[in-house]
Amino acid sequence: MSSTGDHTLAVEGLTKRYGDTVALDGVDLTVEEGEFVAVVGPSGCGKSTLLRVLSGLEEHFEGRAAVDGVDVRDGGSDAVGMVFQEPRLLAWADVRENVAVGLPSGVDRGDAAARDRVDDLIETVGLDGFAGSRPSELSGGMAQRVSLARGLAYRPEVLLLDEPFSALDQLTKYEQQDNLLEVWAEQGTTIALVTHDVEEAAYLADRVVVLGGQPGTVETVVDVDAPRPRDRTDPELLAARDAITDALGL
Amino acid sequence: MATTRETDRIGSDHDAESDSGVLPALSRFRWLLGLVVPAGLVVVWHVLVATGVFAPHQLPEPLRVVGTLYAMGVSGELWGHISITLQRVFFGVLLGVSVGVVFGTVTGLYGLANDLLDPLLQSLKNIPSLAWVPLFLLWFGIGESAKVLLIALGAFFPVYLNLSTGIANVGDELIEVAEVYDLGRIESLRRVVFPAAVPSLLVGIRGGVGLAWMFVVAAELIAASQGIGFLMSDGRVLARPDIIVGSILLFAFFGNLSDLAVKGVERRVVDW
Ligand SMILES: Nc1ncnc2c1ncn2[C@@H]1O[C@H](COP(=O)(O)OP(=O)(O)OP(=O)(O)O)[C@@H](O)[C@H]1O
Ligand SMILES: [Mg+2]
């Protein structure tokens, strides 16, 4: 086991190129078990790329990316689930079937417990009544919540979320944020969440990683020390927000 | 007449209450517009023959064609021809689609199979149907198998081509979903790749059924003693243009019918 074996997520000197485009340049990041980390940064700075590397979707990159000490290219990504930036739903399948895609491979989709789990998740993301609908019958925000439910159904050790609430109205967004915190607390999941929303990052995360520039590098990491359960108006959250905003250069 | 129109109006007004008045009701009959030009052509046809522009031994009057078909139907002669042709098309399509599904799936899934087979099949596809007939007669005799195989060959290519590209081009986005959620090879084929390729398969089957009708004509014109194609060549030998035109209309009718059937299946299956 290497020196990175102690961390749930370990990224060292990660550089990722797409042809001539350098998407990430020497990124270092470690995330501990059960930690909630948010990643913010301007559009195009490589946030999605970072999650793609961690979830094992990128074969080629320089540096190291490991989950529990196992390189993501050697099966380390098996413990990782991801909610994509786009919903990516199966157009021919209804909401229930789409959520069931996330059920771990050991689970039999047909048995009653699995069905209950899927139905519960559909309810949790506020889509009860739409279990039999096709994606073409859903709004953008509803599709995004189906995709979120699919990710939660997977119950991974590490959950990566790429702007999972970006298409939701404020009220629904707050509900889903609190729901995610509940799942996180209940299951001890390690979470890395990408967002453009500074308030969201501060409210949810233990630490906020600010990526900057193009190619993306880590600008700074802001610790959010506010106690949980958090109050959205906690002065510490406001301070964290200011620190993040400063780091983003806004 | 007046009463039917009245009830139509009442019925449709009721349906379209929340829509914009009478227009939706009219648009329901829009497909009838497609019949206007053909009906006009039939009238022109009749007039041209009746006024002697075309000699009756070259082009019969429309009514004469209908009469001939009717008489053959009553005498029972027609049904044998129709049923043997339908049977050939049915089995040919069945065989061609099955083989097309196998080849399309294998080449769609495996790049190596595609590299080995696709160039050959792509060039075979361009051989005209008639060019195969002599060879098939030589190989399989003039029995049913030669004709069914020829039709199968026609139905094969569109199915193969569409399914192969359909499977190979399933979006990376969905493939990545299957990967991230560890569906495994079999499950990701079953739940993602194959369903995503179903629309392409149905487009292929539609094309295949269309080509099957072209190939059945080729087979029956040259080497048959029964079937609509035979009827047609018999009409030429007997100098009976009414039989020739009647056979053309039969092909048109059954060709359209089978296309509508596949289209109906397509609409039911690809309903997302
Ligand atoms: N498949 C690809 N091929 C080529 N370039 C790519 C590809 N994916 C990403 N890039 C490039 O990498 C850079 C980072 O992209 P990425 O999607 O990670 O940005 P992001 O931070 O997620 O942006 P956003 O906030 O808009 O989602 C961009 O410059 C983009 O053009
Ligand atoms: Mg992104």
Coordinates of C-alpha atoms and ligand atoms in Angstrom, one line a residue:
Chain A
M1 CA 0.0 0.0 0.0
S2 CA 1.3 3.4 -0.9
S3 CA 1.6 6.6 1.1
T4 CA -1.9 7.6 -0.2
G5 CA -3.4 4.5 1.3
D6 CA -4.8 6.3 4.4
H7 CA -7.1 8.6 2.5
T8 CA -10.4 7.7 0.9
L9 CA -9.7 9.9 -2.0
A10 CA -6.1 10.8 -2.9
V11 CA -5.2 12.9 -5.9
E12 CA -1.5 13.8 -6.4
G13 CA -0.1 15.9 -9.2
L14 CA -3.1 15.1 -11.4
T15 CA -2.7 16.5 -14.9
K16 CA -5.3 15.8 -17.5
R17 CA -5.0 16.8 -21.2
Y18 CA -7.6 16.6 -23.9
G19 CA -5.4 17.0 -27.0
D20 CA -3.9 20.4 -26.6
T21 CA -6.3 21.5 -23.9
V22 CA -4.9 21.1 -20.4
A23 CA -8.0 20.6 -18.3
L24 CA -6.3 20.0 -15.0
D25 CA -2.7 20.9 -14.1
G26 CA -1.0 19.4 -11.1
V27 CA -4.0 19.1 -8.8
D28 CA -3.5 17.7 -5.3
L29 CA -6.4 16.8 -3.1
T30 CA -7.1 14.3 -0.3
V31 CA -10.5 13.5 1.2
E32 CA -11.0 11.5 4.3
E33 CA -13.5 8.9 5.0
G34 CA -17.0 10.3 5.7
E35 CA -15.9 13.8 4.7
F36 CA -18.1 16.1 2.6
V37 CA -16.0 18.2 0.2
A38 CA -17.3 20.7 -2.3
V39 CA -15.5 21.8 -5.4
V40 CA -16.1 25.2 -6.8
G41 CA -14.6 27.1 -9.7
P42 CA -15.4 29.0 -12.9
S43 CA -16.9 27.2 -15.9
G44 CA -14.3 25.2 -17.8
C45 CA -11.8 25.0 -15.0
G46 CA -11.9 21.2 -14.9
K47 CA -14.4 20.3 -12.2
S48 CA -16.2 17.7 -14.2
T49 CA -12.9 16.4 -15.4
L50 CA -11.7 15.8 -11.9
L51 CA -14.9 13.8 -11.1
R52 CA -14.5 11.8 -14.3
V53 CA -11.0 10.9 -13.4
L54 CA -12.1 9.8 -9.9
S55 CA -15.0 7.7 -11.2
G56 CA -12.6 5.8 -13.5
L57 CA -14.0 7.1 -16.8
E58 CA -10.7 8.5 -17.9
E59 CA -8.0 6.0 -18.9
H60 CA -5.2 8.5 -19.5
F61 CA -3.9 11.1 -17.1
E62 CA -0.7 12.0 -15.4
G63 CA -0.2 11.8 -11.6
R64 CA -2.1 9.7 -9.2
A65 CA -5.8 9.2 -8.4
A66 CA -6.7 6.6 -5.9
V67 CA -9.7 5.5 -3.8
D68 CA -8.8 3.8 -0.5
G69 CA -5.3 3.5 -1.8
V70 CA -6.3 1.6 -5.0
D71 CA -5.6 3.4 -8.3
V72 CA -8.9 4.3 -10.1
R73 CA -7.6 2.5 -13.1
D74 CA -7.1 -0.7 -11.1
G75 CA -10.6 -1.0 -9.8
G76 CA -10.4 1.7 -7.2
S77 CA -13.3 3.4 -8.9
D78 CA -15.6 0.5 -8.1
A79 CA -16.4 2.0 -4.8
V80 CA -17.4 5.3 -6.5
G81 CA -20.8 6.4 -7.7
M82 CA -21.4 9.5 -9.8
V83 CA -24.3 11.8 -10.6
F84 CA -23.4 13.3 -13.9
Q85 CA -23.8 17.0 -14.7
E86 CA -26.4 16.0 -17.3
P87 CA -29.3 13.7 -16.3
R88 CA -28.3 10.9 -18.8
L89 CA -31.5 9.0 -18.4
L90 CA -32.6 6.0 -20.5
A91 CA -35.3 7.5 -22.7
W92 CA -37.2 4.3 -23.2
A93 CA -37.3 3.4 -19.5
D94 CA -39.7 5.0 -16.9
V95 CA -38.5 6.8 -13.8
R96 CA -38.6 3.6 -11.7
E97 CA -36.4 1.7 -14.1
N98 CA -34.0 4.6 -14.4
V99 CA -33.5 4.8 -10.7
A100 CA -33.1 1.0 -10.5
V101 CA -30.1 1.3 -12.9
G102 CA -28.3 2.6 -9.8
L103 CA -29.1 -0.5 -7.6
P104 CA -25.8 -2.3 -6.8
S105 CA -25.2 -5.4 -9.0
G106 CA -25.8 -7.7 -6.1
V107 CA -29.4 -6.5 -5.6
D108 CA -32.2 -8.3 -7.4
R109 CA -34.3 -5.6 -9.0
G110 CA -37.4 -7.8 -8.8
D111 CA -37.5 -8.4 -5.1
A112 CA -39.7 -6.4 -2.8
A113 CA -37.0 -4.7 -0.8
A114 CA -35.3 -3.4 -3.9
R115 CA -38.6 -2.1 -5.2
D116 CA -39.3 -0.4 -1.9
R117 CA -35.9 1.2 -2.0
V118 CA -36.5 2.6 -5.5
D119 CA -39.9 3.9 -4.6
D120 CA -38.6 5.5 -1.4
L121 CA -35.9 7.2 -3.4
I122 CA -38.4 8.5 -5.9
E123 CA -40.4 9.9 -3.0
T124 CA -37.3 11.4 -1.4
V125 CA -36.5 13.4 -4.5
G126 CA -40.1 14.6 -4.6
L127 CA -41.2 12.6 -7.6
D128 CA -43.9 10.4 -6.2
G129 CA -46.6 10.1 -8.8
F130 CA -44.1 10.1 -11.6
A131 CA -42.6 6.6 -11.1
G132 CA -44.2 5.5 -14.3
S133 CA -43.3 8.5 -16.4
R134 CA -40.8 8.5 -19.2
P135 CA -37.9 11.1 -19.2
S136 CA -39.5 12.9 -22.1
E137 CA -42.4 13.7 -19.9
L138 CA -40.3 15.3 -17.2
S139 CA -39.0 18.8 -16.8
G140 CA -35.2 19.5 -16.6
G141 CA -35.2 19.7 -12.9
M142 CA -37.3 16.6 -12.5
A143 CA -34.9 14.7 -14.8
Q144 CA -32.0 15.9 -12.7
R145 CA -33.7 14.5 -9.5
V146 CA -34.2 11.2 -11.2
S147 CA -30.5 11.1 -11.9
L148 CA -29.8 12.0 -8.3
A149 CA -32.0 9.2 -7.0
R150 CA -30.2 6.8 -9.3
G151 CA -26.9 7.9 -7.7
L152 CA -28.3 7.5 -4.2
A153 CA -29.7 4.0 -5.1
Y154 CA -26.1 2.9 -5.7
R155 CA -25.1 3.6 -2.1
P156 CA -21.5 3.9 -3.0
E157 CA -18.7 4.4 -0.4
V158 CA -17.7 7.5 -2.3
L159 CA -20.4 9.6 -4.0
L160 CA -19.4 12.2 -6.6
L161 CA -22.0 14.8 -7.6
D162 CA -21.6 17.1 -10.5
E163 CA -23.9 20.2 -9.9
P164 CA -26.8 17.9 -8.9
F165 CA -29.1 20.8 -7.9
S166 CA -28.3 23.3 -10.7
A167 CA -31.7 23.0 -12.4
L168 CA -33.8 23.2 -9.2
D169 CA -35.8 26.1 -7.8
Q170 CA -34.6 27.5 -4.5
L171 CA -37.1 25.7 -2.4
T172 CA -36.6 22.3 -4.0
K173 CA -32.9 22.9 -3.9
Y174 CA -32.9 23.5 -0.1
E175 CA -35.0 20.3 0.4
Q176 CA -32.7 18.2 -1.7
Q177 CA -29.6 19.6 0.0
D178 CA -31.0 18.7 3.4
N179 CA -32.0 15.3 2.1
L180 CA -28.4 14.7 0.8
L181 CA -27.1 15.7 4.2
E182 CA -29.4 13.2 5.8
V183 CA -28.2 10.4 3.5
W184 CA -24.6 11.4 4.2
A185 CA -25.1 11.3 7.9
E186 CA -27.0 8.1 7.8
Q187 CA -24.7 6.1 5.5
G188 CA -21.3 7.7 6.3
T189 CA -20.7 8.2 2.6
T190 CA -17.7 10.2 1.5
I191 CA -19.0 13.0 -0.8
A192 CA -17.4 15.3 -3.3
L193 CA -19.9 17.7 -4.8
V194 CA -19.2 20.2 -7.6
T195 CA -21.2 23.3 -7.6
H196 CA -21.3 26.9 -8.9
D197 CA -23.3 28.0 -5.9
V198 CA -21.1 29.4 -3.2
E199 CA -23.9 29.4 -0.6
E200 CA -24.5 25.7 -1.3
A201 CA -20.9 24.8 -1.0
A202 CA -20.5 26.5 2.4
Y203 CA -23.8 25.1 3.7
L204 CA -23.0 21.5 2.7
A205 CA -19.3 20.9 2.9
D206 CA -16.7 20.4 5.6
R207 CA -14.1 21.8 3.2
V208 CA -14.5 23.7 0.0
V209 CA -11.9 23.3 -2.7
V210 CA -11.6 26.3 -5.0
L211 CA -10.3 25.5 -8.4
G212 CA -9.1 28.4 -10.6
G213 CA -7.9 29.2 -14.0
Q214 CA -7.6 27.3 -17.2
P215 CA -5.9 24.9 -16.9
G216 CA -7.4 24.1 -13.5
T217 CA -5.3 24.3 -10.4
V218 CA -6.3 24.3 -6.7
E219 CA -6.5 28.0 -5.7
T220 CA -7.2 27.4 -2.1
V221 CA -9.1 25.2 0.3
V222 CA -11.6 26.8 2.7
D223 CA -12.5 25.0 5.9
V224 CA -16.1 25.4 7.0
D225 CA -16.2 24.9 10.8
A226 CA -19.8 25.7 11.4
P227 CA -21.4 23.0 13.7
R228 CA -24.0 20.6 12.3
P229 CA -27.0 20.6 11.9
R230 CA -26.3 24.0 10.3
D231 CA -28.4 27.0 10.2
R232 CA -28.3 28.7 6.8
T233 CA -27.8 32.0 8.5
D234 CA -24.9 30.9 10.7
P235 CA -22.3 33.7 10.8
E236 CA -19.6 31.1 10.2
L237 CA -21.2 30.1 7.0
L238 CA -21.3 33.7 5.9
A239 CA -17.6 34.0 6.7
A240 CA -16.8 30.9 4.7
R241 CA -18.9 32.2 1.8
D242 CA -16.9 35.4 1.8
A243 CA -13.6 33.4 1.8
I244 CA -14.8 31.3 -1.1
T245 CA -16.0 34.3 -3.0
D246 CA -12.7 36.1 -2.5
A247 CA -10.8 33.0 -3.6
L248 CA -12.9 32.9 -6.8
G249 CA -11.8 36.5 -7.4
L250 CA -15.4 37.8 -7.5
Chain B
M1 CA -74.7 13.8 -46.4
A2 CA -75.8 16.9 -44.5
T3 CA -76.6 14.8 -41.4
T4 CA -73.2 13.1 -41.4
R5 CA -71.5 16.5 -41.7
E6 CA -73.6 17.8 -38.8
T7 CA -72.8 14.9 -36.5
D8 CA -69.1 15.1 -37.4
R9 CA -69.0 18.7 -36.5
I10 CA -70.8 18.2 -33.2
G11 CA -68.6 15.2 -32.3
S12 CA -65.4 17.0 -33.1
D13 CA -66.3 20.3 -31.5
H14 CA -66.8 18.3 -28.4
D15 CA -63.3 16.7 -28.6
A16 CA -61.6 19.9 -29.5
E17 CA -63.3 22.1 -27.0
S18 CA -60.1 23.3 -25.4
D19 CA -58.4 23.6 -28.8
S20 CA -58.9 26.2 -31.4
G21 CA -62.3 25.5 -32.7
V22 CA -62.9 23.5 -35.9
L23 CA -59.4 23.4 -37.3
P24 CA -58.2 20.4 -35.2
A25 CA -61.2 18.5 -36.4
L26 CA -60.3 19.3 -40.0
S27 CA -56.7 18.3 -39.5
R28 CA -57.9 14.8 -38.5
F29 CA -59.0 14.3 -42.1
R30 CA -55.9 15.8 -43.6
W31 CA -54.6 12.5 -44.8
L32 CA -57.5 12.5 -47.3
L33 CA -55.7 15.2 -49.1
G34 CA -53.1 12.5 -50.1
L35 CA -55.9 10.8 -52.1
V36 CA -56.8 13.8 -54.2
V37 CA -53.9 13.6 -56.7
P38 CA -54.1 9.8 -57.2
A39 CA -57.9 10.1 -57.8
G40 CA -57.3 12.9 -60.3
L41 CA -54.8 10.8 -62.1
V42 CA -57.2 7.9 -62.4
V43 CA -59.7 10.3 -63.9
V44 CA -57.1 11.6 -66.4
W45 CA -56.2 8.0 -67.1
H46 CA -59.8 7.1 -67.9
V47 CA -60.3 10.1 -70.1
L48 CA -57.0 9.5 -72.0
V49 CA -58.0 5.9 -72.8
A50 CA -61.7 6.8 -73.5
T51 CA -60.7 9.5 -76.0
G52 CA -58.3 7.2 -77.7
V53 CA -55.0 8.9 -76.8
F54 CA -53.8 5.5 -75.5
A55 CA -54.8 2.4 -77.4
P56 CA -56.7 0.0 -75.1
H57 CA -54.2 -2.8 -76.0
Q58 CA -51.5 -0.7 -74.4
L59 CA -53.3 0.8 -71.5
P60 CA -56.7 -0.5 -70.4
E61 CA -59.4 1.6 -68.8
P62 CA -59.2 1.8 -65.0
L63 CA -62.5 0.0 -64.7
R64 CA -61.4 -2.8 -66.9
V65 CA -58.4 -3.4 -64.5
V66 CA -60.8 -3.6 -61.6
G67 CA -63.1 -5.9 -63.5
T68 CA -60.3 -8.2 -64.4
L69 CA -59.0 -8.5 -60.8
Y70 CA -62.6 -9.0 -59.6
A71 CA -63.2 -11.8 -62.1
M72 CA -60.0 -13.5 -61.2
G73 CA -61.0 -13.2 -57.6
V74 CA -64.4 -14.7 -58.2
S75 CA -62.9 -17.6 -60.2
G76 CA -60.4 -18.2 -57.4
E77 CA -57.4 -17.9 -59.6
L78 CA -56.2 -14.7 -57.9
W79 CA -55.9 -16.1 -54.4
G80 CA -53.3 -18.7 -55.2
H81 CA -51.0 -16.1 -56.7
I82 CA -51.4 -13.7 -53.9
S83 CA -51.0 -16.3 -51.1
I84 CA -47.8 -17.8 -52.7
T85 CA -46.3 -14.3 -53.1
L86 CA -47.2 -13.3 -49.5
Q87 CA -45.8 -16.6 -48.3
R88 CA -42.5 -16.0 -50.1
V89 CA -42.2 -12.5 -48.8
F90 CA -43.0 -13.6 -45.2
F91 CA -40.4 -16.4 -45.0
G92 CA -37.9 -14.4 -46.9
V93 CA -38.3 -11.4 -44.5
L94 CA -38.2 -13.8 -41.5
L95 CA -35.0 -15.3 -42.6
G96 CA -33.3 -12.1 -43.8
V97 CA -34.2 -10.2 -40.7
S98 CA -33.0 -13.0 -38.4
V99 CA -29.6 -13.3 -40.2
G100 CA -29.4 -9.5 -40.3
V101 CA -30.0 -9.3 -36.6
V102 CA -27.2 -11.8 -35.9
F103 CA -24.7 -10.1 -38.2
G104 CA -25.7 -6.6 -37.2
T105 CA -25.3 -7.4 -33.5
V106 CA -22.0 -9.1 -33.9
T107 CA -20.5 -6.4 -36.1
G108 CA -22.0 -3.6 -33.9
L109 CA -20.5 -5.0 -30.8
Y110 CA -17.1 -6.2 -32.0
G111 CA -14.8 -3.9 -33.9
L112 CA -12.8 -6.8 -35.2
A113 CA -15.9 -8.5 -36.7
N114 CA -16.9 -5.2 -38.2
D115 CA -13.5 -4.7 -39.8
L116 CA -13.6 -8.2 -41.2
L117 CA -17.2 -8.3 -42.5
D118 CA -18.4 -4.8 -43.1
P119 CA -16.4 -4.0 -46.3
L120 CA -17.5 -7.2 -47.9
L121 CA -21.2 -6.8 -46.9
Q122 CA -21.1 -3.1 -47.9
S123 CA -20.0 -4.0 -51.5
L124 CA -22.4 -7.0 -51.8
K125 CA -25.2 -4.6 -50.9
N126 CA -24.6 -2.7 -54.1
I127 CA -25.3 -5.7 -56.4
P128 CA -28.7 -5.2 -58.0
S129 CA -31.3 -7.8 -57.1
L130 CA -31.7 -9.1 -60.6
A131 CA -28.0 -9.9 -60.9
W132 CA -28.4 -12.6 -58.2
V133 CA -31.2 -14.4 -59.9
P134 CA -29.3 -16.6 -62.4
L135 CA -26.8 -17.7 -59.7
F136 CA -29.6 -18.5 -57.2
L137 CA -31.4 -20.5 -59.9
L138 CA -28.2 -22.4 -60.6
W139 CA -27.5 -23.1 -56.9
F140 CA -31.0 -23.7 -55.5
G141 CA -33.1 -24.7 -58.6
I142 CA -36.3 -23.2 -59.5
G143 CA -38.1 -24.3 -56.3
E144 CA -39.3 -22.2 -53.5
S145 CA -36.0 -22.1 -51.7
A146 CA -34.3 -20.1 -54.4
K147 CA -37.0 -17.4 -54.2
V148 CA -37.2 -17.3 -50.4
L149 CA -33.4 -17.0 -50.2
L150 CA -33.3 -14.3 -52.8
I151 CA -35.9 -12.3 -50.8
A152 CA -34.0 -13.0 -47.6
L153 CA -30.9 -11.5 -49.2
G154 CA -32.8 -8.4 -50.0
A155 CA -34.3 -8.1 -46.5
F156 CA -30.9 -8.8 -44.9
F157 CA -28.9 -5.7 -45.9
P158 CA -31.0 -2.9 -44.4
V159 CA -31.4 -4.8 -41.2
Y160 CA -27.7 -5.5 -41.0
L161 CA -26.6 -2.0 -41.8
N162 CA -29.0 -0.2 -39.5
L163 CA -28.6 -2.5 -36.6
S164 CA -24.8 -2.6 -36.8
T165 CA -24.4 1.2 -36.8
G166 CA -27.3 1.6 -34.3
I167 CA -25.4 -0.6 -31.8
A168 CA -22.0 0.8 -32.5
N169 CA -23.3 4.4 -32.1
V170 CA -25.1 4.1 -28.8
G171 CA -24.1 7.3 -27.1
D172 CA -21.0 7.4 -24.9
E173 CA -23.1 9.2 -22.3
L174 CA -25.2 6.2 -21.6
I175 CA -22.3 3.7 -21.9
E176 CA -20.6 5.7 -19.2
V177 CA -23.7 5.5 -17.0
A178 CA -23.6 1.7 -17.3
E179 CA -19.9 1.8 -16.5
V180 CA -20.2 4.0 -13.4
Y181 CA -23.0 1.9 -12.0
D182 CA -21.1 -1.3 -12.7
L183 CA -23.9 -2.9 -14.7
G184 CA -21.5 -5.4 -16.2
R185 CA -21.3 -6.5 -19.8
I186 CA -24.4 -8.5 -20.1
E187 CA -26.7 -6.1 -18.1
S188 CA -25.4 -3.1 -19.9
L189 CA -26.2 -4.8 -23.3
R190 CA -29.6 -5.9 -22.1
R191 CA -30.6 -2.6 -20.4
V192 CA -28.8 0.0 -22.3
V193 CA -27.2 -0.9 -25.6
F194 CA -29.9 -3.1 -27.2
P195 CA -32.9 -0.9 -26.2
A196 CA -31.0 2.1 -27.5
A197 CA -30.6 0.3 -30.9
V198 CA -34.2 -0.8 -31.2
P199 CA -35.2 2.3 -33.3
S200 CA -32.4 1.5 -35.7
L201 CA -33.5 -2.1 -35.9
L202 CA -37.0 -1.1 -36.8
V203 CA -35.8 1.4 -39.5
G204 CA -33.8 -1.5 -40.9
I205 CA -36.8 -3.9 -40.8
R206 CA -38.8 -1.3 -42.7
G207 CA -36.2 -1.0 -45.3
G208 CA -35.8 -4.8 -45.4
V209 CA -39.5 -5.4 -46.0
G210 CA -39.4 -2.8 -48.8
L211 CA -36.5 -4.5 -50.5
A212 CA -38.2 -7.9 -50.0
W213 CA -41.0 -6.7 -52.4
M214 CA -38.4 -5.7 -55.0
F215 CA -36.7 -9.0 -54.8
V216 CA -39.9 -11.0 -55.0
V217 CA -40.7 -9.3 -58.3
A218 CA -37.2 -10.2 -59.6
A219 CA -37.6 -13.8 -58.5
E220 CA -41.2 -14.3 -59.8
L221 CA -40.7 -12.5 -63.1
I222 CA -37.9 -14.8 -64.1
A223 CA -38.6 -18.2 -62.5
A224 CA -42.0 -18.9 -61.2
S225 CA -45.2 -20.5 -62.3
Q226 CA -47.3 -18.8 -59.6
G227 CA -47.3 -15.5 -57.8
I228 CA -48.2 -11.9 -58.5
G229 CA -44.9 -11.5 -60.4
F230 CA -45.7 -14.5 -62.6
L231 CA -49.2 -13.1 -63.2
M232 CA -47.5 -10.0 -64.4
S233 CA -45.2 -11.7 -66.9
D234 CA -48.1 -13.9 -68.0
G235 CA -50.0 -10.7 -68.7
R236 CA -47.2 -9.6 -71.0
V237 CA -47.1 -13.0 -72.8
L238 CA -50.9 -12.9 -73.2
A239 CA -50.9 -9.2 -74.3
R240 CA -53.2 -8.4 -71.4
P241 CA -52.3 -4.9 -70.1
D242 CA -55.2 -5.1 -67.7
I243 CA -53.5 -8.1 -65.9
I244 CA -50.1 -6.3 -65.9
V245 CA -51.6 -3.1 -64.4
G246 CA -53.7 -5.2 -62.0
S247 CA -50.5 -7.0 -60.8
I248 CA -48.8 -3.7 -60.3
L249 CA -51.7 -2.5 -58.2
L250 CA -51.6 -5.7 -56.2
F251 CA -47.9 -5.1 -55.5
A252 CA -48.6 -1.5 -54.5
F253 CA -51.4 -2.6 -52.2
F254 CA -49.5 -5.3 -50.4
G255 CA -46.2 -3.3 -50.3
N256 CA -48.0 -0.4 -48.7
L257 CA -49.9 -2.7 -46.3
S258 CA -46.7 -4.4 -45.0
D259 CA -45.0 -1.0 -44.7
L260 CA -47.9 0.3 -42.7
A261 CA -47.8 -2.8 -40.5
V262 CA -44.1 -2.3 -39.7
K263 CA -44.7 1.4 -39.2
G264 CA -47.4 0.6 -36.7
V265 CA -45.1 -1.8 -34.8
E266 CA -42.5 0.9 -34.9
R267 CA -44.8 3.5 -33.4
R268 CA -45.9 1.2 -30.6
V269 CA -42.4 0.0 -29.7
V270 CA -40.5 3.3 -30.1
D271 CA -42.9 5.3 -28.0
W272 CA -40.5 7.5 -26.1
Ligands
LIG1 N1 -14.0 15.3 -24.0 C1 -13.3 16.5 -24.1 N2 -12.6 16.7 -25.1 C2 -11.9 17.9 -25.2 N3 -11.8 18.8 -24.3 C3 -12.5 18.6 -23.2 C4 -13.3 17.4 -23.0 N4 -13.9 17.5 -21.8 C5 -13.5 18.6 -21.2 N5 -12.7 19.3 -22.1 C6 -12.1 20.6 -21.8 O1 -11.6 20.5 -20.5 C7 -11.8 21.7 -19.8 C8 -12.5 21.4 -18.5 O2 -13.8 20.9 -18.8 P1 -14.8 20.5 -17.6 O3 -15.9 19.9 -18.2 O4 -14.0 19.7 -16.6 O5 -15.1 21.9 -17.0 P2 -16.1 22.3 -15.7 O6 -15.2 22.9 -14.7 O7 -16.9 21.1 -15.3 O8 -17.0 23.3 -16.4 P3 -18.6 23.6 -16.1 O9 -18.7 24.3 -14.8 O10 -19.0 24.5 -17.2 O11 -19.3 22.3 -16.1 C9 -12.6 22.6 -20.7 O12 -11.6 23.6 -21.3 C10 -13.1 21.7 -21.8 O13 -13.1 22.4 -23.0
MG2 MG -18.8 20.5 -15.5

